[in-house]
Coordinates of C-alpha atoms and ligand atoms in Angstrom, one line a residue:
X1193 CA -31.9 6.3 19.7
X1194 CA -33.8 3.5 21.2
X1195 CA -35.7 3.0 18.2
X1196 CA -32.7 1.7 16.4
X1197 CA -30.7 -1.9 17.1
X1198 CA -27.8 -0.1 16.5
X1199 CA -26.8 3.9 17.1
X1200 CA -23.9 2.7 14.5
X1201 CA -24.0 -0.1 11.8
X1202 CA -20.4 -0.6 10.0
X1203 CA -20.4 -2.6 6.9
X1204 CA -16.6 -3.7 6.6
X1205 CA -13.8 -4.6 9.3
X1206 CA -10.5 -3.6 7.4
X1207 CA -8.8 -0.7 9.3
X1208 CA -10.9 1.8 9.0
X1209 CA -14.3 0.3 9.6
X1210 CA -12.4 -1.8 12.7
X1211 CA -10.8 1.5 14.0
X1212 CA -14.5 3.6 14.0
X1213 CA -16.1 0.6 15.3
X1214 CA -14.0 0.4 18.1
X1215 CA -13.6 4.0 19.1
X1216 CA -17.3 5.1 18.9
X1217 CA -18.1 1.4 20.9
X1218 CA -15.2 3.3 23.2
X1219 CA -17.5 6.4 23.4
X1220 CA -20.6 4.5 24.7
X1221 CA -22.3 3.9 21.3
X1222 CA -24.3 0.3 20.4
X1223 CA -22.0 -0.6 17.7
X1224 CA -22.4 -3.7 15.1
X1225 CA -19.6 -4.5 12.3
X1226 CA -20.4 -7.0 9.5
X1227 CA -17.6 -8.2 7.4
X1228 CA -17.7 -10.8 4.7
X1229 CA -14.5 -12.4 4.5
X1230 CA -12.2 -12.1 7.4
X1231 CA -11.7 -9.2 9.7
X1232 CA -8.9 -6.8 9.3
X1233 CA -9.1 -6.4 5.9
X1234 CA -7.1 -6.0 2.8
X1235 CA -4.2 -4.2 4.7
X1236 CA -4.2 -7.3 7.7
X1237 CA -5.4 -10.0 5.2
X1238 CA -3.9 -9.4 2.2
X1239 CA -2.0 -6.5 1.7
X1240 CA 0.7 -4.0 3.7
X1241 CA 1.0 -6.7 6.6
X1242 CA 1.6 -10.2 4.8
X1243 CA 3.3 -8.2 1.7
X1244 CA 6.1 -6.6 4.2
X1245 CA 6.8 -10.2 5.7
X1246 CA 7.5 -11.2 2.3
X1247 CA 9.7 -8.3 1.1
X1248 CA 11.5 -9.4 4.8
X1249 CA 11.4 -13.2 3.8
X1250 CA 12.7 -12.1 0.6
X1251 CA 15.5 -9.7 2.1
X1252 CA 17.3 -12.9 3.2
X1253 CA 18.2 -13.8 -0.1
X1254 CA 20.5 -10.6 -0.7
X1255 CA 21.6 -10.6 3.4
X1256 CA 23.3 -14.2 2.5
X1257 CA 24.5 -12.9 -0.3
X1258 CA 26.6 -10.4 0.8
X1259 CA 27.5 -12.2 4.3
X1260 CA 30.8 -14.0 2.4
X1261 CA 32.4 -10.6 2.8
X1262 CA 31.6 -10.0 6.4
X1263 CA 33.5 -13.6 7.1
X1264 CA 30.4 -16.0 7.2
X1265 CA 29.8 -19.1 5.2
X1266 CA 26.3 -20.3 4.7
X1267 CA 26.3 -23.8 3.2
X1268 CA 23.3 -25.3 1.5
X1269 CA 21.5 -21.9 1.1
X1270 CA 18.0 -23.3 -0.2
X1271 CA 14.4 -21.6 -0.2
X1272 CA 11.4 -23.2 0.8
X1273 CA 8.6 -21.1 -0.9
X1274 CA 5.7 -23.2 1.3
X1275 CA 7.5 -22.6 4.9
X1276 CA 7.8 -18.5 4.3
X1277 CA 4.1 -18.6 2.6
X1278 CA 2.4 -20.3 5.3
X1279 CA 4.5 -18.6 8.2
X1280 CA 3.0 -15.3 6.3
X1281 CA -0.5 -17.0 6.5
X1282 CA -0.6 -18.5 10.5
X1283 CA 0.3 -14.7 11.1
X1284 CA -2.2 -13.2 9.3
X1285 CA -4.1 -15.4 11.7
X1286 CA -2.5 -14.0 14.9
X1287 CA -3.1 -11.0 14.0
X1288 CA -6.9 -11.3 13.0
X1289 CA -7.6 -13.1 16.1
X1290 CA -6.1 -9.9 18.0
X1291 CA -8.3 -7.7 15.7
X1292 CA -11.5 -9.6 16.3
X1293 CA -10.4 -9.5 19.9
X1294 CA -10.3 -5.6 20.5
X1295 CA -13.5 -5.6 19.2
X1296 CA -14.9 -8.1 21.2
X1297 CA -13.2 -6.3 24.0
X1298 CA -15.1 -3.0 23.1
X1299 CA -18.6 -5.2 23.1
X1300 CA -18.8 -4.4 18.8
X1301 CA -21.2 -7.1 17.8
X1302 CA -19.7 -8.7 14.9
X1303 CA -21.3 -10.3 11.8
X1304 CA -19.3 -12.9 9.5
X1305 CA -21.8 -12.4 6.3
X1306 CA -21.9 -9.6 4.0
X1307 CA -24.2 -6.7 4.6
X1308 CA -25.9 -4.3 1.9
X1309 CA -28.0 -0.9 2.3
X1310 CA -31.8 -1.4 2.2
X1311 CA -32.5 2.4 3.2
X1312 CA -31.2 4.9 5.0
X1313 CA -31.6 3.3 8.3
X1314 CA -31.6 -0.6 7.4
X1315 CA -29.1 -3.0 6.7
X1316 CA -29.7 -6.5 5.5
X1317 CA -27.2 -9.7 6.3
X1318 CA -26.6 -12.6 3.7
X1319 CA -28.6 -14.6 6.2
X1320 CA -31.5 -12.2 5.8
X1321 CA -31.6 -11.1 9.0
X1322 CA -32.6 -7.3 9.3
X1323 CA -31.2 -4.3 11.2
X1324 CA -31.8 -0.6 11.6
X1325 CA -29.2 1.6 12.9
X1326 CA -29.1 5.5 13.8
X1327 CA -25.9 5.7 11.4
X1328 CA -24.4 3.3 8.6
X1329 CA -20.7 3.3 8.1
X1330 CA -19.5 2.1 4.7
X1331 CA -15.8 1.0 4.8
X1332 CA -15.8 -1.7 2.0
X1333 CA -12.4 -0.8 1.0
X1334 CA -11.5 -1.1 -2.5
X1335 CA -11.1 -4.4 -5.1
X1336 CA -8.3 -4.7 -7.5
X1337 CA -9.2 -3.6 -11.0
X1338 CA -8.5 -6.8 -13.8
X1339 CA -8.4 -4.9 -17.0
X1340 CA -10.8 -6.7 -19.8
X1341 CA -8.5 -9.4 -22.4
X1342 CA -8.8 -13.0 -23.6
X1343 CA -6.9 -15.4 -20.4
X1344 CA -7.8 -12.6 -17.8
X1345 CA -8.9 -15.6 -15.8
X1346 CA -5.7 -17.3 -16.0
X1347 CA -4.3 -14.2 -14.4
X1348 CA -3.8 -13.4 -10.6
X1349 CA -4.2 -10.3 -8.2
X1350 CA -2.7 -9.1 -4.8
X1351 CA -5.4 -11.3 -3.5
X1352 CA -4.2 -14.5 -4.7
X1353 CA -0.5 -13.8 -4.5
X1354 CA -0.3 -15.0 -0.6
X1355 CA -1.3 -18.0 -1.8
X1356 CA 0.2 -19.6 -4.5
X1357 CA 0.7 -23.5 -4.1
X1358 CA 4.4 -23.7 -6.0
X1359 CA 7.0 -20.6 -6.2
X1360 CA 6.6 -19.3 -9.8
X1361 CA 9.8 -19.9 -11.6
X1362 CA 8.7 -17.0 -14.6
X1363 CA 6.4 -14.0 -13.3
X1364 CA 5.0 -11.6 -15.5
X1365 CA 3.3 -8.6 -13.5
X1366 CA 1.2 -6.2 -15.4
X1367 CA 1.4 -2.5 -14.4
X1368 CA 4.3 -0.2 -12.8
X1369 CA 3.0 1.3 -9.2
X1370 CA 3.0 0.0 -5.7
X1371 CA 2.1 -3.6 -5.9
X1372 CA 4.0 -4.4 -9.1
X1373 CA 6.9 -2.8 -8.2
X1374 CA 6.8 -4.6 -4.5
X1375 CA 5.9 -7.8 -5.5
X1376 CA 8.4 -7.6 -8.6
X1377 CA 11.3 -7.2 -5.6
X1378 CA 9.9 -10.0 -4.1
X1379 CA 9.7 -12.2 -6.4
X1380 CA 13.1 -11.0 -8.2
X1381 CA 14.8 -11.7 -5.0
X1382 CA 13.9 -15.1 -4.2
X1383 CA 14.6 -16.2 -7.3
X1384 CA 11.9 -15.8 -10.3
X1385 CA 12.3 -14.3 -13.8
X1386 CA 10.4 -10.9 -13.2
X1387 CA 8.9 -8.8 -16.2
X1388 CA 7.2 -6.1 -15.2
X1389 CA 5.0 -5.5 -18.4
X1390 CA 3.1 -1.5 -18.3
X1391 CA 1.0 0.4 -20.2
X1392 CA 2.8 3.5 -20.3
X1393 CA 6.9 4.0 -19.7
X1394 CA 6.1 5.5 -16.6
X1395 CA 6.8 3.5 -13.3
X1396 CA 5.1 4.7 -10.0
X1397 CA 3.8 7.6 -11.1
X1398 CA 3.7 10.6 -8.9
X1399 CA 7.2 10.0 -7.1
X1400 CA 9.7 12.0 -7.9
X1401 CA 11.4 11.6 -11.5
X1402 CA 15.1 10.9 -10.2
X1403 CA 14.0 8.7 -7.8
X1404 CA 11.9 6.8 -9.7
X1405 CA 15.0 6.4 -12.7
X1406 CA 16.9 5.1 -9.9
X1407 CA 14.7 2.4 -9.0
X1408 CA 14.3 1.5 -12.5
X1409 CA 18.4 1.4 -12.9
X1410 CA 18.8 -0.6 -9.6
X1411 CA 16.0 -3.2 -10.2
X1412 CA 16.7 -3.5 -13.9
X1413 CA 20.4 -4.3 -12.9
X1414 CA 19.0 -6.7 -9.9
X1415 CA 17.4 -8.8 -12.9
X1416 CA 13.7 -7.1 -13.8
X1417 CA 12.8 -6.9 -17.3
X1418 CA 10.7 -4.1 -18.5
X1419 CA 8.4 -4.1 -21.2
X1420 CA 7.4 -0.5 -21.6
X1421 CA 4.1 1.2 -23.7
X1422 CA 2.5 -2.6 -24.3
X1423 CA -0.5 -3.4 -22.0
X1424 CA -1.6 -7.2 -22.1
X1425 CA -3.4 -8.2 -25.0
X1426 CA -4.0 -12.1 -24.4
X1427 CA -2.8 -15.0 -21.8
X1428 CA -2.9 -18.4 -23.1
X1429 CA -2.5 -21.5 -21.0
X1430 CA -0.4 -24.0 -22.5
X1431 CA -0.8 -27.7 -22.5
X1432 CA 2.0 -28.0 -19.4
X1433 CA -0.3 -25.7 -17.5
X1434 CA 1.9 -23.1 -17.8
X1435 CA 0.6 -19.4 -19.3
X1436 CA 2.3 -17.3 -22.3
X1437 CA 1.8 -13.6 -22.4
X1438 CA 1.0 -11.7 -25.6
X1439 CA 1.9 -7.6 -25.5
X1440 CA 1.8 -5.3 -27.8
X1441 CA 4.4 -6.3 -30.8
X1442 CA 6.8 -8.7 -28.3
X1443 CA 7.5 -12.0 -28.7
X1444 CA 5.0 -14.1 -26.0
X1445 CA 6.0 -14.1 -22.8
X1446 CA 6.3 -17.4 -20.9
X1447 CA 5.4 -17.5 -17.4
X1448 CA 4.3 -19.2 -14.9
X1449 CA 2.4 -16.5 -12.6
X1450 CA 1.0 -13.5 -14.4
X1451 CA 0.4 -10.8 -11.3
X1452 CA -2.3 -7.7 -12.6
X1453 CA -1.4 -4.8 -10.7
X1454 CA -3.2 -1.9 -12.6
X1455 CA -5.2 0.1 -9.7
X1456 CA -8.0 -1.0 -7.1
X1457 CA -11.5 0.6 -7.9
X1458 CA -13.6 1.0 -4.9
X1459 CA -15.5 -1.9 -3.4
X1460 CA -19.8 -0.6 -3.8
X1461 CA -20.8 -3.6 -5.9
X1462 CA -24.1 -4.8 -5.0
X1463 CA -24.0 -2.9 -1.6
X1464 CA -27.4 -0.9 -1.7
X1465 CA -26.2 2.9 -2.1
X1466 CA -29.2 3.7 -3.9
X1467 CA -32.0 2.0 -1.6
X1468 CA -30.2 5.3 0.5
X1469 CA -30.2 7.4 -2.1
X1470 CA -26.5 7.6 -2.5
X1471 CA -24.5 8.3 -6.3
X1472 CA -21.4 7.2 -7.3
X1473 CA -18.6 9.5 -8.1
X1474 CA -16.6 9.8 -11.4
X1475 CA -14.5 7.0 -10.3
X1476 CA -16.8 4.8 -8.9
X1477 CA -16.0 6.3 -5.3
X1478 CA -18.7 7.1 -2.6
X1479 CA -18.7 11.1 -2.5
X1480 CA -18.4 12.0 1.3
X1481 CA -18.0 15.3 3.0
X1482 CA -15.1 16.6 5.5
X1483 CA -17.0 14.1 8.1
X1484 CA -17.5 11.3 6.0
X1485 CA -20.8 12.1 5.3
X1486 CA -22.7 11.1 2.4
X1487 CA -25.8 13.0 0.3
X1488 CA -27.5 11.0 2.8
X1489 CA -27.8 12.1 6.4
X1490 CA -27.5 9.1 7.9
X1491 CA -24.6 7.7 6.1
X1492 CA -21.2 7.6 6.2
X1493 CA -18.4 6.2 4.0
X1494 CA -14.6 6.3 5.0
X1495 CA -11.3 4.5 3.5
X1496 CA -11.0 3.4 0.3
X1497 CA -14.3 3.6 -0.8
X1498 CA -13.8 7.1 -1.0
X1499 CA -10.9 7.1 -3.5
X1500 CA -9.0 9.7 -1.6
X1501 CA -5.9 8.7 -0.7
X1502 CA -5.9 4.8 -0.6
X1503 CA -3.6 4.0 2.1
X1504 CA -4.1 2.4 5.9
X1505 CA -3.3 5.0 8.0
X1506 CA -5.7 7.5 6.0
X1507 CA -8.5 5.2 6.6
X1508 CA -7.9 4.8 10.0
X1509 CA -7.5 8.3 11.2
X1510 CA -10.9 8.8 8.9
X1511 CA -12.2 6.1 11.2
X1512 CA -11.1 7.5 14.7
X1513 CA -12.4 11.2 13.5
X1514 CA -15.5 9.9 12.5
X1515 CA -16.2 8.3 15.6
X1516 CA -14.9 11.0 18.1
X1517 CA -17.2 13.7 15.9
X1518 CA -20.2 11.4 15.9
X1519 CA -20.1 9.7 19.5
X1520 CA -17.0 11.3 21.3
X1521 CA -18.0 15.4 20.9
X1522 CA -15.3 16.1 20.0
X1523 CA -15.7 16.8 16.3
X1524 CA -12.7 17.0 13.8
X1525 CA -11.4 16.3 10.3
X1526 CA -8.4 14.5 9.0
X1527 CA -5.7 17.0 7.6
X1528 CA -4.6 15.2 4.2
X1529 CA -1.5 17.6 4.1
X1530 CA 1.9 16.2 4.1
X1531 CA 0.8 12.0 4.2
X1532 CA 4.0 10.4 3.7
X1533 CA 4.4 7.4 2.0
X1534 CA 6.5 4.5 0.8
X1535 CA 7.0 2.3 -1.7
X1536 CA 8.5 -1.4 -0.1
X1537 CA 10.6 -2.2 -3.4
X1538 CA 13.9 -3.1 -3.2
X1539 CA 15.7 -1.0 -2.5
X1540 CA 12.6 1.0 -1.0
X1541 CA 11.6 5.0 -2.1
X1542 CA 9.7 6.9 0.5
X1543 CA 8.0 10.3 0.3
X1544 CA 6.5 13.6 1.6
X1545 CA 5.2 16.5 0.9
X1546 CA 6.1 18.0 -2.8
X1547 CA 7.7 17.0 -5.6
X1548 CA 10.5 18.8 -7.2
X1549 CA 8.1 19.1 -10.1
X1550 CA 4.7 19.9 -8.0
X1551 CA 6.9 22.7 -6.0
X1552 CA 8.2 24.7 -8.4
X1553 CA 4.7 25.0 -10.1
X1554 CA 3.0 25.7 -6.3
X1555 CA 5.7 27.6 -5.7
X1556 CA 8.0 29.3 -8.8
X1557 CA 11.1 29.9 -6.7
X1558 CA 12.3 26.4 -4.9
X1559 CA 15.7 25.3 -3.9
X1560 CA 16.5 21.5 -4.3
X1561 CA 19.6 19.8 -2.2
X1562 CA 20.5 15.9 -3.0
X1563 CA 22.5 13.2 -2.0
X1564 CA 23.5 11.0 -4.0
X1565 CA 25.5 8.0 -1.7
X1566 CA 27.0 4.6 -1.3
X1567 CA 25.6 3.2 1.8
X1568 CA 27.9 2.5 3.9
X1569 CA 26.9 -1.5 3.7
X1570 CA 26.5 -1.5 0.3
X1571 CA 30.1 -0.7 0.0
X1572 CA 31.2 -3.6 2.5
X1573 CA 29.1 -5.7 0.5
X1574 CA 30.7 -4.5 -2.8
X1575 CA 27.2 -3.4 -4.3
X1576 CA 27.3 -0.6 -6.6
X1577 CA 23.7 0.4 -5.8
X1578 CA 23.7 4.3 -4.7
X1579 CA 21.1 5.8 -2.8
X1580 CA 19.3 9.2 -3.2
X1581 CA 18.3 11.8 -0.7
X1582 CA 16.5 14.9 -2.2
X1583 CA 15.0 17.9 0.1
X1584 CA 12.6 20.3 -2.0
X1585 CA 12.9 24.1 -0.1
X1586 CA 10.8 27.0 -0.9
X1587 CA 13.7 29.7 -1.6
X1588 CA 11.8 32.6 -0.1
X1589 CA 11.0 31.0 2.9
X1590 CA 13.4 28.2 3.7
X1591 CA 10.8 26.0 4.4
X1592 CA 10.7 22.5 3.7
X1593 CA 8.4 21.0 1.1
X1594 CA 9.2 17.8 0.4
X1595 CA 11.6 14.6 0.9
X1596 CA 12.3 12.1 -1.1
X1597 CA 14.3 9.3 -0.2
X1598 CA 15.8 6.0 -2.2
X1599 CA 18.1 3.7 -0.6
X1600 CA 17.6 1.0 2.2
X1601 CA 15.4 1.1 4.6
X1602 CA 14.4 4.7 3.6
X1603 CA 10.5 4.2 5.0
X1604 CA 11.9 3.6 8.5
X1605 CA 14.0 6.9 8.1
X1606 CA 11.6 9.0 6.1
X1607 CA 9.1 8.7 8.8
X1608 CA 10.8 10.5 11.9
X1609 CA 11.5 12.7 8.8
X1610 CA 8.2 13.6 7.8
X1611 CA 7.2 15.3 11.6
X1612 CA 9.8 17.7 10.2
X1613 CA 8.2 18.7 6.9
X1614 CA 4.1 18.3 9.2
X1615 CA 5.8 20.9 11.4
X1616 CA 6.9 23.3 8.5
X1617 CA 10.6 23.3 9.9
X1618 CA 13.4 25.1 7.6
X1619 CA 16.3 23.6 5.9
X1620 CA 17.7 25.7 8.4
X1621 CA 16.4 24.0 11.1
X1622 CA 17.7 20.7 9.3
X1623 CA 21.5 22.2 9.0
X1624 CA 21.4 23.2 12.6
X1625 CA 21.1 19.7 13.6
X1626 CA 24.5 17.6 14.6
X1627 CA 24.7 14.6 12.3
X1628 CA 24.3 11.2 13.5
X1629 CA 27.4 9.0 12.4
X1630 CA 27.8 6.7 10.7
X1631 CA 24.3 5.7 9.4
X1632 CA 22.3 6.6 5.9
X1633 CA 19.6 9.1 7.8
X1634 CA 23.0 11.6 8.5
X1635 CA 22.7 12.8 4.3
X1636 CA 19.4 14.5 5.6
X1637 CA 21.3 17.2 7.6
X1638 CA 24.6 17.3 5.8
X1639 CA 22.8 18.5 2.4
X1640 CA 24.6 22.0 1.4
Ligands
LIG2867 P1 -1.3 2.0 -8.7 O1 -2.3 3.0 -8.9 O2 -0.2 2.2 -7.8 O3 -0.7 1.6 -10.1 C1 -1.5 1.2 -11.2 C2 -0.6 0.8 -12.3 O4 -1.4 0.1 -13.3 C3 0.1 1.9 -13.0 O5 1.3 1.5 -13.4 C4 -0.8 2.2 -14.2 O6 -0.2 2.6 -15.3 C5 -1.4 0.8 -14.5 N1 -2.8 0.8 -15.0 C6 -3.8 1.5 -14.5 N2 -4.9 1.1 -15.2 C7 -4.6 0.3 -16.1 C8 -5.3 -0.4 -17.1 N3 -6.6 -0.3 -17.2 N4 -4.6 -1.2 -18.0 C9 -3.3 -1.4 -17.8 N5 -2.6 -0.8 -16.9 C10 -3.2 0.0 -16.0 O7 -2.1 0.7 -8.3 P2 -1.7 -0.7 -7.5 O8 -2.7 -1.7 -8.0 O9 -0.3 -0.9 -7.6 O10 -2.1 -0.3 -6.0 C11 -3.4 0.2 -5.7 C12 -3.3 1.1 -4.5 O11 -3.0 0.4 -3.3 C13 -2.2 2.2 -4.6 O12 -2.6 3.3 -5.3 C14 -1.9 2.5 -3.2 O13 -2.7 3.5 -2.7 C15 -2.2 1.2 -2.4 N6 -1.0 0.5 -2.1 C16 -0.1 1.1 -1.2 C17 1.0 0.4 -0.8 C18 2.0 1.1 0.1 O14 1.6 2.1 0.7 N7 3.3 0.7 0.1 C19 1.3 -0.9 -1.3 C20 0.3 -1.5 -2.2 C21 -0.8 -0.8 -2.5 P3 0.3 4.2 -15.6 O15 0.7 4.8 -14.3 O16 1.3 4.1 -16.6 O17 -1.0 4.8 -16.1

């Protein structure tokens, strides 16, 4: 081991690459982390973290709203687009410093430059300084794809959304899944025009069909336009500096913001791979093992750059079990079963396990229970939105196979959920329990 700087190079300091760097430092390893822009990475910098405090910014809007019926008065409502957006930003901060500070704390060595592969062993820093290292850990994350037509550049991802100097009266987003429907709630609430423009008619593909029609019926009567089967064709930027948006066979689309949503593609540009010897998958994605490992011994590759399932918490428990099976001896895998998720749109849709759809193909014989529910503050509020509840039941067993939830703050309550579905637990199990009243999470056990 002594013949290396390192025993563990990691090129990237998002969550995952910060989480293995930290744990196998933990373990007694020599560890060094480079990272090019800031570390925490797209989930800290500019993603899940500073995207939630917006959809909570945002929330504020519709909280006002409907306070006139609970007795308040709030005079000279006004929103200051520059006051939430750098709030956002000076906590992004606080949170980086905190980041940089565990691994500081865990003597990582860290490197503000970017990194690439020269070999199996070496790694090379903008600065040209050179490093070997026992084992490489690649954790680059993943970039946001910008589909190819004329005005692309005048477009905007989930990069530069945090940042936008004026608050967009007219926002186009292009694409229908997690980030356009999140930042289409966002901006819909505090106040833009929203058209949410999509290839297909689909919108987050891979939730469950009823939820995902009620979402559409909720945000469409919130405000969104959708613009269905008509990818972007062209952007132009006008004389006033603002941008019009050609699709398909519609009329051009003004706007002042056009957001491009349409997938991230794992970040491996320019990184070295094949000094090691390493191929791309189909997708672009770095092919790993159950450890992490590549076709090459010595290297590793977790998160996003793997294209398995692109979301924070995946990549961090793929950083912790790399580390504990490479430093710690204590080898294990992560178990991608039952990963819940959630979808921050307003209202929110959360998720595990099976889909109505995906069960009865797994399983033939499945039993499906819903709710279908005015919350309780939507009907103070005199909102007609409904929320929906679904459990997905294998009929021969009684087991639980999925959940799907719409309504607010159905993340929060899905999780606690989710241990039930992990732990394989019958609807039986879910009947047995008393309800808990009054609040949303009681529909889960009063399904019959
Ligand atoms: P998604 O994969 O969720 O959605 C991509 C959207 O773009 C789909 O509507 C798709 O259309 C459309 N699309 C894909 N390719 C093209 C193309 N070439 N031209 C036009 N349209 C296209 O990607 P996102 O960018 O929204 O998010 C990336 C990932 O980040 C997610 O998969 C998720 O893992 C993660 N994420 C997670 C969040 C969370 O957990 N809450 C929040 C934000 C991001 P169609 O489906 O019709 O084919």
């Amino acid at each position: 081991m002594a013949d290396y700087d390192y025993d563990l190079f990691v090129i990237g300091a998002g969550s995952g690459g910060v989480r293995a760097s930290r744990i196998a430092a933990s373990h007694g390893a020599r560890v060094a982390v480079a990272e090019e822009y800031r570390i925490g990475g797209t989930c800290v910098i500019r993603g899940c973290v500073p995207k939630k405090m917006l959809v909570y910014g945002s929330h504020f809007a519709e909280e006002l709203q409907d306070a006139a019926n609970y007795g308040w008065t709030v005079e000279g409502m006004k929103f200051d687009w520059a006051v939430l957006r750098d709030t956002v930003l000076r906590d992004v901060t606080r949170i980086e410093t905190a980041y940089t500070a565990t691994l500081s704390n865990n003597q990582v060595e860290q490197y503000l430059e970017r990194a690439t592969i020269t070999g199996p062993h070496g790694v090379k820093l903008a600065s040209g300084k050179e490093f070997t290292a026992k084992l490489i850990l690649i954790a680059t994350g993943a970039w946001p794809v910008m589909p190819d037509f004329p005005g692309n550049e005048h477009c905007i991802t989930s990069n530069e959304v945090f940042h936008l100097p004026e608050f967009p009266k007219r926002v186009v987003v292009q694409g229908a899944g997690y980030i356009a429907m999140e930042f289409a709630g966002i901006f819909n609430a505090l106040g833009s025009r929203v058209t949410v423009i999509n290839r297909s008619d689909v919108i987050l593909r891979g939730y469950d069909e009823q939820l995902r029609d009620r979402l559409l019926q909720i945000t469409m009567a919130r405000g969104i336009e959708y613009k269905f089967n008509c990818p972007i064709t062209k952007v132009e930027k006008q004389e006033d500096g603002s941008l019009l948006v050609h699709a398909g066979k519609l009329d051009p689309i003004p706007a002042d913001v056009v957001l491009i949503a349409t997938g991230r593609k794992p970040n491996v540009a320019g990184l070295g791979l094949e000094s090691a010897g390493i191929e791309l998958g189909a997708k672009g994605e770095i092919p790993v093992d159950k450890h992490g490992r590549t076709s090459t011994e010595s290297v590793f590759a977790i998160g996003d750059v793997t294209d398995r399932i692109q979301l924070t918490p995946v990549a961090i428990r793929e950083g912790q079990a790399f580390a504990d099976t490479q430093f710690g001896g204590n080898p294990h895998t992560v178990d991608y079963e039952c990963v819940p998720s959630a979808v921050f749109s307003q209202p929110p849709l959360a998720a595990v396990g099976l889909t109505e759809g995906e069960a009865r193909n797994a399983y033939g014989n499945v039993k499906v229970y819903s709710s279908d529910f005015r919350p309780m503050r939507n009907v103070f509020a005199e909102r007609h939105e409904r929320g929906l509840y679904k459990l997905v039941v294998d009929a021969n067993t009684d087991r639980i196979l999925g959940i799907h939830m719409i309504g607010p703050d159905s993340p929060e309550i899905l999780q606690a959920a989710a241990i039930a579905v992990k732990a394989g637990l019958k609807k039986s199990d879910f009947d047995a329990t008393i309800a808990l009243h009054p609040s949303m999470a009681e529909e889960l056990v009063l399904m019959r």
